[in-house]
Amino acid sequence: MGRILAIDYGNKRVGLAVTDPLCMIASPLETIHSKDLLTYVKAYHLREPLRAVVVGMPRTLLNEPTDVTSAVVGLLRTLRRELPELPVHELDERFTSRMAHATMLAGGLGQKARRDKATVDRISATIILQSFLESPLMREV
């Protein structure tokens, strides 16, 4: 089988989340620098075999590209080329940052912790992954 890895890509930081081995529960993994992403994913795949990768696709509320969309499209191409054995899916991530802040607030995190962008990125990746697990796309994996 294998785990599913989710990526919340940003130009500076990347939030990562991963499932349990049965692909039922999404959990935050870590936040890394965007330039280290491909090396990290390959090394993680060697340690913990992956079943698929899910990448959040940034769009505006009007479904138009954002300033990060072209970088994510390039990332998708790179992942598919470098890891041809893995299915790479994209998922709309329009509201994940807002949902991450709401989750942190509901979880009782203080204001200082809620300002930590690395934490927001990890939680956003977890929300992307949970959305994928609940979507019809999961049947393809």
C-alpha atoms as an extended CHARMM CRD file, in Angstrom:
* protein
*
       141  EXT
         1         1  MET       CA              0.0000000000        0.0000000000        0.0000000000  PROA      1               0.0000000000
         2         2  GLY       CA              1.6670000000        3.2060000000        1.1410000000  PROA      2               0.0000000000
         3         3  ARG       CA              0.8930000000        6.6320000000        2.4820000000  PROA      3               0.0000000000
         4         4  ILE       CA             -0.4570000000        9.6690000000        0.6570000000  PROA      4               0.0000000000
         5         5  LEU       CA              1.5690000000       12.8920000000        0.9040000000  PROA      5               0.0000000000
         6         6  ALA       CA             -0.0430000000       16.3250000000        0.5590000000  PROA      6               0.0000000000
         7         7  ILE       CA              1.8010000000       19.4800000000       -0.4240000000  PROA      7               0.0000000000
         8         8  ASP       CA              0.7410000000       23.0680000000        0.2770000000  PROA      8               0.0000000000
         9         9  TYR       CA              3.2540000000       24.8600000000       -1.9440000000  PROA      9               0.0000000000
        10        10  GLY       CA              4.4600000000       28.4070000000       -1.3930000000  PROA      10              0.0000000000
        11        11  ASN       CA              7.3550000000       30.2760000000       -2.9710000000  PROA      11              0.0000000000
        12        12  LYS       CA              9.2930000000       30.2290000000        0.3370000000  PROA      12              0.0000000000
        13        13  ARG       CA              7.7630000000       27.4810000000        2.4840000000  PROA      13              0.0000000000
        14        14  VAL       CA              5.9820000000       24.2060000000        1.7850000000  PROA      14              0.0000000000
        15        15  GLY       CA              3.5820000000       22.6190000000        4.2380000000  PROA      15              0.0000000000
        16        16  LEU       CA              3.4490000000       18.8310000000        4.1880000000  PROA      16              0.0000000000
        17        17  ALA       CA              0.9250000000       16.3530000000        5.5400000000  PROA      17              0.0000000000
        18        18  VAL       CA              0.7450000000       12.5860000000        5.3340000000  PROA      18              0.0000000000
        19        19  THR       CA             -1.7410000000        9.7980000000        5.9520000000  PROA      19              0.0000000000
        20        20  ASP       CA             -1.3610000000        6.8010000000        8.1880000000  PROA      20              0.0000000000
        21        21  PRO       CA             -0.4160000000        3.5490000000        6.3700000000  PROA      21              0.0000000000
        22        22  LEU       CA             -4.1170000000        2.6760000000        5.8900000000  PROA      22              0.0000000000
        23        23  CYS       CA             -4.7670000000        6.0940000000        4.2840000000  PROA      23              0.0000000000
        24        24  MET       CA             -7.5630000000        6.9580000000        6.6830000000  PROA      24              0.0000000000
        25        25  ILE       CA             -6.1610000000        9.8150000000        8.8090000000  PROA      25              0.0000000000
        26        26  ALA       CA             -4.4030000000       12.9840000000        7.6200000000  PROA      26              0.0000000000
        27        27  SER       CA             -1.7280000000       14.4060000000        9.9320000000  PROA      27              0.0000000000
        28        28  PRO       CA              0.6290000000       17.3870000000        9.6450000000  PROA      28              0.0000000000
        29        29  LEU       CA              4.1730000000       16.3360000000        8.7780000000  PROA      29              0.0000000000
        30        30  GLU       CA              6.4520000000       19.3670000000        8.5770000000  PROA      30              0.0000000000
        31        31  THR       CA              7.2390000000       22.6510000000        6.8580000000  PROA      31              0.0000000000
        32        32  ILE       CA             10.3100000000       22.8670000000        4.6350000000  PROA      32              0.0000000000
        33        33  HSD       CA             11.9100000000       25.4000000000        2.3110000000  PROA      33              0.0000000000
        34        34  SER       CA             10.4810000000       25.1870000000       -1.2090000000  PROA      34              0.0000000000
        35        35  LYS       CA             13.9010000000       24.6150000000       -2.8010000000  PROA      35              0.0000000000
        36        36  ASP       CA             14.2960000000       21.4120000000       -0.7450000000  PROA      36              0.0000000000
        37        37  LEU       CA             10.9350000000       19.9230000000       -1.7020000000  PROA      37              0.0000000000
        38        38  LEU       CA             11.8810000000       17.4610000000       -4.4520000000  PROA      38              0.0000000000
        39        39  THR       CA             14.8430000000       16.0720000000       -2.4880000000  PROA      39              0.0000000000
        40        40  TYR       CA             12.6500000000       15.7320000000        0.5930000000  PROA      40              0.0000000000
        41        41  VAL       CA              9.8330000000       13.9370000000       -1.2700000000  PROA      41              0.0000000000
        42        42  LYS       CA             12.2470000000       11.4770000000       -2.9010000000  PROA      42              0.0000000000
        43        43  ALA       CA             13.9470000000       10.7020000000        0.4250000000  PROA      43              0.0000000000
        44        44  TYR       CA             10.6030000000       10.3280000000        2.1890000000  PROA      44              0.0000000000
        45        45  HSD       CA              9.3630000000        7.9760000000       -0.5510000000  PROA      45              0.0000000000
        46        46  LEU       CA             12.4310000000        5.7670000000       -0.0150000000  PROA      46              0.0000000000
        47        47  ARG       CA             11.8400000000        5.6640000000        3.7850000000  PROA      47              0.0000000000
        48        48  GLU       CA              8.0460000000        5.4060000000        3.7000000000  PROA      48              0.0000000000
        49        49  PRO       CA              6.7110000000        4.2200000000        0.3400000000  PROA      49              0.0000000000
        50        50  LEU       CA              4.0780000000        6.5820000000       -0.9910000000  PROA      50              0.0000000000
        51        51  ARG       CA              0.8800000000        5.5800000000       -2.7170000000  PROA      51              0.0000000000
        52        52  ALA       CA              0.1910000000        9.0330000000       -4.1880000000  PROA      52              0.0000000000
        53        53  VAL       CA              0.9560000000       12.7450000000       -3.8870000000  PROA      53              0.0000000000
        54        54  VAL       CA             -1.6770000000       15.4920000000       -3.6570000000  PROA      54              0.0000000000
        55        55  VAL       CA             -0.7420000000       19.0850000000       -4.4400000000  PROA      55              0.0000000000
        56        56  GLY       CA             -2.9250000000       22.0630000000       -3.5370000000  PROA      56              0.0000000000
        57        57  MET       CA             -3.6940000000       24.1850000000       -6.6110000000  PROA      57              0.0000000000
        58        58  PRO       CA             -3.9550000000       27.8780000000       -5.7000000000  PROA      58              0.0000000000
        59        59  ARG       CA             -6.7580000000       29.8150000000       -7.4050000000  PROA      59              0.0000000000
        60        60  THR       CA             -8.5220000000       33.0820000000       -6.6200000000  PROA      60              0.0000000000
        61        61  LEU       CA            -12.1720000000       33.2170000000       -5.5830000000  PROA      61              0.0000000000
        62        62  LEU       CA            -12.9570000000       33.9180000000       -9.2480000000  PROA      62              0.0000000000
        63        63  ASN       CA            -11.0970000000       30.7080000000      -10.2070000000  PROA      63              0.0000000000
        64        64  GLU       CA             -8.2280000000       32.6360000000      -11.7690000000  PROA      64              0.0000000000
        65        65  PRO       CA             -4.5130000000       31.8190000000      -11.3330000000  PROA      65              0.0000000000
        66        66  THR       CA             -2.6250000000       33.3860000000       -8.4280000000  PROA      66              0.0000000000
        67        67  ASP       CA              1.0210000000       34.4620000000       -8.3570000000  PROA      67              0.0000000000
        68        68  VAL       CA              1.9460000000       30.9350000000       -7.1650000000  PROA      68              0.0000000000
        69        69  THR       CA             -0.1450000000       28.9390000000       -9.6670000000  PROA      69              0.0000000000
        70        70  SER       CA              2.5440000000       28.7790000000      -12.3670000000  PROA      70              0.0000000000
        71        71  ALA       CA              5.1030000000       27.5130000000       -9.8310000000  PROA      71              0.0000000000
        72        72  VAL       CA              2.6610000000       24.7900000000       -8.7330000000  PROA      72              0.0000000000
        73        73  VAL       CA              2.0620000000       23.7590000000      -12.3550000000  PROA      73              0.0000000000
        74        74  GLY       CA              5.8470000000       23.4500000000      -12.7520000000  PROA      74              0.0000000000
        75        75  LEU       CA              6.0150000000       21.4230000000       -9.5370000000  PROA      75              0.0000000000
        76        76  LEU       CA              3.3320000000       19.0480000000      -10.8290000000  PROA      76              0.0000000000
        77        77  ARG       CA              5.3280000000       18.5130000000      -14.0340000000  PROA      77              0.0000000000
        78        78  THR       CA              8.5310000000       17.9060000000      -12.0860000000  PROA      78              0.0000000000
        79        79  LEU       CA              6.9170000000       15.4460000000       -9.6600000000  PROA      79              0.0000000000
        80        80  ARG       CA              5.3400000000       13.4800000000      -12.5210000000  PROA      80              0.0000000000
        81        81  ARG       CA              8.6620000000       13.3540000000      -14.3640000000  PROA      81              0.0000000000
        82        82  GLU       CA             10.8570000000       12.5210000000      -11.3470000000  PROA      82              0.0000000000
        83        83  LEU       CA              8.4430000000       10.0640000000       -9.7030000000  PROA      83              0.0000000000
        84        84  PRO       CA              6.6290000000        8.4030000000      -12.6310000000  PROA      84              0.0000000000
        85        85  GLU       CA              5.4900000000        5.4710000000      -10.4710000000  PROA      85              0.0000000000
        86        86  LEU       CA              3.4030000000        7.7790000000       -8.2400000000  PROA      86              0.0000000000
        87        87  PRO       CA              0.0290000000        9.2400000000       -9.1520000000  PROA      87              0.0000000000
        88        88  VAL       CA              0.1760000000       13.0080000000       -8.6280000000  PROA      88              0.0000000000
        89        89  HSD       CA             -3.1800000000       14.7220000000       -8.0680000000  PROA      89              0.0000000000
        90        90  GLU       CA             -4.0730000000       18.3820000000       -7.7520000000  PROA      90              0.0000000000
        91        91  LEU       CA             -6.7950000000       19.7070000000       -5.4800000000  PROA      91              0.0000000000
        92        92  ASP       CA             -8.3680000000       23.1490000000       -5.1650000000  PROA      92              0.0000000000
        93        93  GLU       CA             -6.8810000000       24.8790000000       -2.1240000000  PROA      93              0.0000000000
        94        94  ARG       CA             -8.7950000000       28.1580000000       -2.2050000000  PROA      94              0.0000000000
        95        95  PHE       CA             -9.9500000000       28.2510000000        1.4130000000  PROA      95              0.0000000000
        96        96  THR       CA             -7.3030000000       26.1580000000        3.1620000000  PROA      96              0.0000000000
        97        97  SER       CA             -5.4090000000       29.0350000000        4.8210000000  PROA      97              0.0000000000
        98        98  ARG       CA             -8.6360000000       30.4970000000        6.1840000000  PROA      98              0.0000000000
        99        99  MET       CA             -9.7320000000       27.0450000000        7.3630000000  PROA      99              0.0000000000
       100       100  ALA       CA             -6.3170000000       26.4950000000        8.9630000000  PROA      100             0.0000000000
       101       101  HSD       CA             -6.6470000000       29.7230000000       10.9680000000  PROA      101             0.0000000000
       102       102  ALA       CA            -10.1650000000       28.7230000000       12.0610000000  PROA      102             0.0000000000
       103       103  THR       CA             -8.8980000000       25.2680000000       13.0750000000  PROA      103             0.0000000000
       104       104  MET       CA             -6.0670000000       26.7850000000       15.0950000000  PROA      104             0.0000000000
       105       105  LEU       CA             -8.4750000000       29.1570000000       16.8280000000  PROA      105             0.0000000000
       106       106  ALA       CA            -10.9320000000       26.3370000000       17.5980000000  PROA      106             0.0000000000
       107       107  GLY       CA             -8.0430000000       24.2260000000       18.8910000000  PROA      107             0.0000000000
       108       108  GLY       CA             -7.1750000000       26.8900000000       21.4400000000  PROA      108             0.0000000000
       109       109  LEU       CA             -3.8430000000       27.9760000000       19.9680000000  PROA      109             0.0000000000
       110       110  GLY       CA             -2.7230000000       31.3700000000       21.1820000000  PROA      110             0.0000000000
       111       111  GLN       CA             -2.3300000000       34.4100000000       18.9620000000  PROA      111             0.0000000000
       112       112  LYS       CA              1.4470000000       33.9850000000       18.7030000000  PROA      112             0.0000000000
       113       113  ALA       CA              1.0990000000       30.3640000000       17.5170000000  PROA      113             0.0000000000
       114       114  ARG       CA             -1.5840000000       31.3700000000       15.0020000000  PROA      114             0.0000000000
       115       115  ARG       CA              0.8450000000       33.8800000000       13.4700000000  PROA      115             0.0000000000
       116       116  ASP       CA              3.4170000000       31.1430000000       12.8220000000  PROA      116             0.0000000000
       117       117  LYS       CA              3.1720000000       30.7010000000        9.0600000000  PROA      117             0.0000000000
       118       118  ALA       CA              4.9340000000       27.3230000000        9.1660000000  PROA      118             0.0000000000
       119       119  THR       CA              2.1520000000       25.9790000000       11.3880000000  PROA      119             0.0000000000
       120       120  VAL       CA             -0.4910000000       27.4310000000        9.0630000000  PROA      120             0.0000000000
       121       121  ASP       CA              1.2230000000       25.7380000000        6.0870000000  PROA      121             0.0000000000
       122       122  ARG       CA              1.2480000000       22.3210000000        7.8140000000  PROA      122             0.0000000000
       123       123  ILE       CA             -2.3930000000       22.6050000000        8.8110000000  PROA      123             0.0000000000
       124       124  SER       CA             -3.3110000000       23.7710000000        5.2940000000  PROA      124             0.0000000000
       125       125  ALA       CA             -1.5820000000       20.6970000000        3.8540000000  PROA      125             0.0000000000
       126       126  THR       CA             -3.5300000000       18.5350000000        6.2960000000  PROA      126             0.0000000000
       127       127  ILE       CA             -6.8090000000       20.1300000000        5.1830000000  PROA      127             0.0000000000
       128       128  ILE       CA             -5.8740000000       19.5210000000        1.5230000000  PROA      128             0.0000000000
       129       129  LEU       CA             -5.1200000000       15.8910000000        2.3310000000  PROA      129             0.0000000000
       130       130  GLN       CA             -8.3180000000       15.3820000000        4.3230000000  PROA      130             0.0000000000
       131       131  SER       CA            -10.3300000000       16.9110000000        1.4680000000  PROA      131             0.0000000000
       132       132  PHE       CA             -8.6520000000       14.5070000000       -0.9490000000  PROA      132             0.0000000000
       133       133  LEU       CA             -9.4220000000       11.5210000000        1.2930000000  PROA      133             0.0000000000
       134       134  GLU       CA            -13.1040000000       12.5160000000        1.2680000000  PROA      134             0.0000000000
       135       135  SER       CA            -13.2270000000       13.1860000000       -2.4960000000  PROA      135             0.0000000000
       136       136  PRO       CA            -14.1160000000       10.8880000000       -5.4080000000  PROA      136             0.0000000000
       137       137  LEU       CA            -10.4470000000       11.1820000000       -6.5140000000  PROA      137             0.0000000000
       138       138  MET       CA             -9.5180000000        8.8680000000       -3.6480000000  PROA      138             0.0000000000
       139       139  ARG       CA            -11.1430000000        5.9790000000       -5.5070000000  PROA      139             0.0000000000
       140       140  GLU       CA             -8.4730000000        6.3020000000       -8.2010000000  PROA      140             0.0000000000
       141       141  VAL       CA             -5.6220000000        5.7590000000       -5.7410000000  PROA      141             0.0000000000
